[in-house]
Amino acid sequence: KQEVTQIPAALSVPEGENLVLNCSFTDSAIYNLQWFRQDPGKGLTSLLLIQSSQREQTSGRLNASLDKSSGRSTLYIAASQPGDSATYLCEVDSNYQLIWGAGTKLIIKP
Amino acid sequence: NAGVTQTPKFRILKIGQSMTLQCAQDMNHNYMYWYRQDPGMGLKLIYYSVGAGITDKGEVPNGYNVSRSTTEDFPLRLELAAPSQTSVYFCASSYSSGGGTEQFFGPGTRLTVL
């Protein structure tokens, strides 16, 4: 059974720093992986989708990588801003199993 | 486009009561999903649908039922509410399979069962 883990559970960094969020999964036979952002009391917003054949995707200051062989994905955020404060979740799609990590709560201090 | 809408936003139920959580999307998406999110946890898939008239169980379907009579609507039914069903419920939709294309989420329904 697929299991998805996100470490750390919470992270607080000063504004302007570059940072990396981690997502690991136990079964490498995945179709794709998505990173989402969740703001308090709101729904989720898709940030980046990486297909199983891809190694990375980029959108603005965000870069997500995927290494299926090691069961890892990272979300890199460049030049962090207070507006980046949110919970970031990864979701793994493997044969209609949509399994989510518990998320990393990110706080960017001004 | 309104995207994915959910009603109600909040609801308090007594043990044993029933209710239906409504979800609608106006993007003509084939795939729709119901998730629950418990505090400090990731989302868990309850049910999903790949098109009108077709539904299937997800990871945690017990205590819930769904129907998909139209492309737009995907209601979630709780028949006998239990405290373990206290959670935030999210509905989502996508054009094709769950991770193949971007999922769009509704704002959620916060349900408390007392």
CSV table of C-alpha atoms in Angstrom, one decimal:
chain,number,residue,atom,x,y,z
A,1,LYS,CA,0.0,0.0,0.0
A,2,GLN,CA,1.3,3.4,-1.0
A,3,GLU,CA,2.3,5.7,1.9
A,4,VAL,CA,3.3,9.3,1.5
A,5,THR,CA,5.4,11.2,4.1
A,6,GLN,CA,6.2,14.9,4.3
A,7,ILE,CA,9.0,16.1,6.5
A,8,PRO,CA,9.3,18.5,8.2
A,9,ALA,CA,5.7,18.9,9.5
A,10,ALA,CA,6.4,22.6,10.1
A,11,LEU,CA,9.0,25.1,8.9
A,12,SER,CA,9.7,28.7,9.8
A,13,VAL,CA,12.2,30.7,7.8
A,14,PRO,CA,13.1,34.4,7.3
A,15,GLU,CA,11.8,36.2,4.2
A,16,GLY,CA,14.1,36.0,1.2
A,17,GLU,CA,15.5,32.5,1.9
A,18,ASN,CA,15.4,29.7,-0.5
A,19,LEU,CA,13.9,26.5,0.9
A,20,VAL,CA,13.1,22.9,0.1
A,21,LEU,CA,10.1,20.9,1.1
A,22,ASN,CA,10.2,17.1,0.9
A,23,CYS,CA,7.7,14.4,0.0
A,24,SER,CA,8.6,10.7,0.0
A,25,PHE,CA,6.6,7.7,-1.1
A,26,THR,CA,7.0,4.0,-0.6
A,27,ASP,CA,5.8,2.6,-4.0
A,28,SER,CA,7.7,3.9,-7.0
A,29,ALA,CA,5.1,2.7,-9.5
A,30,ILE,CA,3.3,6.0,-9.7
A,31,TYR,CA,1.5,7.8,-12.5
A,32,ASN,CA,2.3,11.3,-11.3
A,33,LEU,CA,2.7,13.5,-8.3
A,34,GLN,CA,1.1,16.9,-7.5
A,35,TRP,CA,2.0,19.6,-5.1
A,36,PHE,CA,-0.8,21.7,-3.6
A,37,ARG,CA,-1.0,24.8,-1.4
A,38,GLN,CA,-3.7,25.1,1.3
A,39,ASP,CA,-4.5,28.3,3.0
A,40,PRO,CA,-6.3,28.3,6.4
A,41,GLY,CA,-10.0,27.7,6.1
A,42,LYS,CA,-9.8,27.5,2.3
A,43,GLY,CA,-9.6,24.8,-0.4
A,44,LEU,CA,-6.5,23.6,-2.1
A,45,THR,CA,-4.7,25.1,-5.1
A,46,SER,CA,-2.7,23.0,-7.4
A,47,LEU,CA,0.9,24.3,-7.8
A,48,LEU,CA,2.7,21.8,-9.9
A,49,LEU,CA,2.0,18.4,-11.5
A,50,ILE,CA,4.8,16.1,-12.4
A,51,GLN,CA,4.1,13.1,-14.7
A,52,SER,CA,6.0,9.9,-14.0
A,53,SER,CA,8.1,10.4,-17.1
A,54,GLN,CA,9.2,13.8,-16.0
A,55,ARG,CA,12.0,14.8,-13.6
A,56,GLU,CA,10.9,18.3,-12.8
A,57,GLN,CA,8.4,21.1,-13.4
A,58,THR,CA,8.8,24.8,-12.9
A,59,SER,CA,6.4,27.6,-12.3
A,60,GLY,CA,7.7,31.0,-11.4
A,61,ARG,CA,9.7,30.7,-8.1
A,62,LEU,CA,8.6,27.1,-7.7
A,63,ASN,CA,10.5,24.1,-8.9
A,64,ALA,CA,9.4,20.5,-8.2
A,65,SER,CA,11.5,17.5,-8.8
A,66,LEU,CA,10.7,13.8,-9.0
A,67,ASP,CA,13.0,10.8,-8.4
A,68,LYS,CA,10.9,7.7,-8.6
A,69,SER,CA,13.7,5.3,-8.0
A,70,SER,CA,14.4,6.8,-4.6
A,71,GLY,CA,10.7,7.6,-3.9
A,72,ARG,CA,11.2,11.3,-3.4
A,73,SER,CA,9.9,14.6,-4.6
A,74,THR,CA,11.1,18.0,-3.5
A,75,LEU,CA,9.4,21.4,-3.9
A,76,TYR,CA,12.0,24.3,-4.1
A,77,ILE,CA,10.8,27.8,-3.3
A,78,ALA,CA,13.1,30.6,-4.3
A,79,ALA,CA,13.3,34.0,-2.6
A,80,SER,CA,10.5,33.2,-0.1
A,81,GLN,CA,7.9,35.8,0.7
A,82,PRO,CA,5.4,36.2,3.5
A,83,GLY,CA,2.6,35.4,1.0
A,84,ASP,CA,4.1,31.9,0.6
A,85,SER,CA,3.0,31.1,4.2
A,86,ALA,CA,0.6,28.2,3.9
A,87,THR,CA,0.5,24.4,4.2
A,88,TYR,CA,2.0,22.5,1.3
A,89,LEU,CA,0.8,19.0,0.5
A,90,CYS,CA,1.9,16.4,-2.0
A,91,GLU,CA,-0.4,13.9,-3.6
A,92,VAL,CA,0.7,10.7,-5.3
A,93,ASP,CA,-1.4,9.0,-8.0
A,94,SER,CA,-0.8,5.3,-8.4
A,95,ASN,CA,-3.5,3.2,-10.1
A,96,TYR,CA,-6.4,5.2,-8.8
A,97,GLN,CA,-4.9,5.3,-5.3
A,98,LEU,CA,-4.8,9.0,-4.6
A,99,ILE,CA,-2.6,9.2,-1.5
A,100,TRP,CA,-1.8,12.4,0.3
A,101,GLY,CA,1.0,13.4,2.7
A,102,ALA,CA,0.0,15.2,5.9
A,103,GLY,CA,1.6,18.4,4.7
A,104,THR,CA,4.3,20.9,5.7
A,105,LYS,CA,3.1,24.1,7.4
A,106,LEU,CA,5.4,26.9,6.2
A,107,ILE,CA,5.8,30.2,7.9
A,108,ILE,CA,7.8,33.0,6.3
A,109,LYS,CA,8.8,35.7,8.8
A,110,PRO,CA,9.0,39.3,7.5
B,1,ASN,CA,-17.0,30.1,-14.2
B,2,ALA,CA,-17.8,29.5,-10.6
B,3,GLY,CA,-15.4,26.4,-10.5
B,4,VAL,CA,-16.3,23.9,-7.8
B,5,THR,CA,-18.9,25.0,-5.3
B,6,GLN,CA,-19.9,23.2,-2.1
B,7,THR,CA,-22.8,23.7,0.3
B,8,PRO,CA,-23.1,24.1,3.1
B,9,LYS,CA,-19.9,25.7,4.5
B,10,PHE,CA,-20.6,24.6,8.0
B,11,ARG,CA,-22.9,22.1,9.6
B,12,ILE,CA,-23.5,20.5,13.0
B,13,LEU,CA,-25.3,17.2,13.2
B,14,LYS,CA,-26.5,15.0,16.0
B,15,ILE,CA,-25.4,11.4,16.2
B,16,GLY,CA,-27.7,9.3,13.9
B,17,GLN,CA,-28.9,12.2,11.8
B,18,SER,CA,-28.5,12.2,8.0
B,19,MET,CA,-27.4,14.9,5.5
B,20,THR,CA,-26.3,15.5,2.0
B,21,LEU,CA,-23.2,17.5,1.1
B,22,GLN,CA,-23.7,19.2,-2.2
B,23,CYS,CA,-21.0,19.6,-4.8
B,24,ALA,CA,-21.2,21.1,-8.3
B,25,GLN,CA,-18.7,22.1,-11.0
B,26,ASP,CA,-19.3,24.1,-14.2
B,27,MET,CA,-16.1,23.2,-16.0
B,28,ASN,CA,-17.5,20.1,-17.8
B,29,HIS,CA,-15.0,17.8,-16.0
B,30,ASN,CA,-15.5,14.1,-16.2
B,31,TYR,CA,-13.8,13.2,-12.9
B,32,MET,CA,-15.1,14.2,-9.5
B,33,TYR,CA,-13.9,13.3,-6.0
B,34,TRP,CA,-14.9,13.5,-2.4
B,35,TYR,CA,-12.1,13.8,0.3
B,36,ARG,CA,-12.1,14.2,4.0
B,37,GLN,CA,-9.4,16.0,5.9
B,38,ASP,CA,-8.9,15.5,9.7
B,39,PRO,CA,-6.9,18.0,11.7
B,40,GLY,CA,-3.2,17.8,11.0
B,41,MET,CA,-3.7,15.1,8.4
B,42,GLY,CA,-3.6,14.9,4.6
B,43,LEU,CA,-6.7,14.2,2.6
B,44,LYS,CA,-8.3,10.8,2.3
B,45,LEU,CA,-10.3,9.8,-0.7
B,46,ILE,CA,-13.9,8.8,0.1
B,47,TYR,CA,-15.5,8.2,-3.3
B,48,TYR,CA,-14.8,9.2,-6.9
B,49,SER,CA,-16.6,9.3,-10.2
B,50,VAL,CA,-15.2,9.0,-13.7
B,51,GLY,CA,-18.4,10.2,-15.3
B,52,ALA,CA,-22.2,10.4,-15.0
B,53,GLY,CA,-23.6,7.2,-13.7
B,54,ILE,CA,-20.2,5.8,-12.6
B,55,THR,CA,-18.9,5.9,-9.1
B,56,ASP,CA,-16.3,3.9,-7.1
B,57,LYS,CA,-15.0,3.6,-3.6
B,58,GLY,CA,-11.9,5.3,-2.4
B,59,GLU,CA,-9.8,4.7,0.7
B,60,VAL,CA,-12.4,5.4,3.3
B,61,PRO,CA,-15.9,4.9,1.9
B,62,ASN,CA,-17.7,3.4,5.0
B,63,GLY,CA,-20.6,5.5,6.3
B,64,TYR,CA,-21.0,7.4,3.0
B,65,ASN,CA,-22.8,7.1,-0.3
B,66,VAL,CA,-22.6,9.0,-3.5
B,67,SER,CA,-24.5,9.4,-6.8
B,68,ARG,CA,-23.6,11.0,-10.1
B,69,SER,CA,-26.7,11.6,-12.2
B,70,THR,CA,-25.3,14.5,-14.1
B,71,THR,CA,-21.8,15.6,-15.1
B,72,GLU,CA,-22.1,18.7,-13.0
B,73,ASP,CA,-23.3,17.4,-9.6
B,74,PHE,CA,-21.7,14.9,-7.2
B,75,PRO,CA,-23.5,14.8,-3.8
B,76,LEU,CA,-22.2,13.0,-0.8
B,77,ARG,CA,-24.7,11.4,1.6
B,78,LEU,CA,-24.1,10.6,5.3
B,79,GLU,CA,-26.9,8.2,6.4
B,80,LEU,CA,-26.2,7.8,10.2
B,81,ALA,CA,-23.8,10.4,11.4
B,82,ALA,CA,-21.2,9.4,13.9
B,83,PRO,CA,-18.6,11.5,15.8
B,84,SER,CA,-15.8,9.8,13.7
B,85,GLN,CA,-17.2,11.7,10.7
B,86,THR,CA,-16.4,15.0,12.1
B,87,SER,CA,-14.0,16.4,9.5
B,88,VAL,CA,-13.6,18.9,6.7
B,89,TYR,CA,-15.0,17.6,3.4
B,90,PHE,CA,-13.6,18.7,0.1
B,91,CYS,CA,-15.0,18.1,-3.3
B,92,ALA,CA,-12.7,18.3,-6.4
B,93,SER,CA,-12.9,17.8,-10.1
B,94,SER,CA,-10.6,17.2,-13.0
B,95,TYR,CA,-10.8,16.8,-16.7
B,96,SER,CA,-9.2,13.3,-16.7
B,97,SER,CA,-7.7,10.9,-14.2
B,98,GLY,CA,-6.8,12.2,-10.8
B,99,GLY,CA,-3.2,13.1,-11.4
B,100,GLY,CA,-3.2,13.3,-15.1
B,101,THR,CA,-4.6,16.8,-15.1
B,102,GLU,CA,-5.0,19.4,-12.5
B,103,GLN,CA,-7.6,18.9,-9.8
B,104,PHE,CA,-9.7,21.9,-8.8
B,105,PHE,CA,-11.1,22.0,-5.3
B,106,GLY,CA,-14.1,23.5,-3.6
B,107,PRO,CA,-13.8,25.6,-0.4
B,108,GLY,CA,-14.8,22.7,1.8
B,109,THR,CA,-17.6,21.8,4.3
B,110,ARG,CA,-16.8,21.7,8.0
B,111,LEU,CA,-18.9,19.1,9.6
B,112,THR,CA,-19.2,18.5,13.3
B,113,VAL,CA,-21.1,15.5,14.7
B,114,LEU,CA,-22.1,15.7,18.4
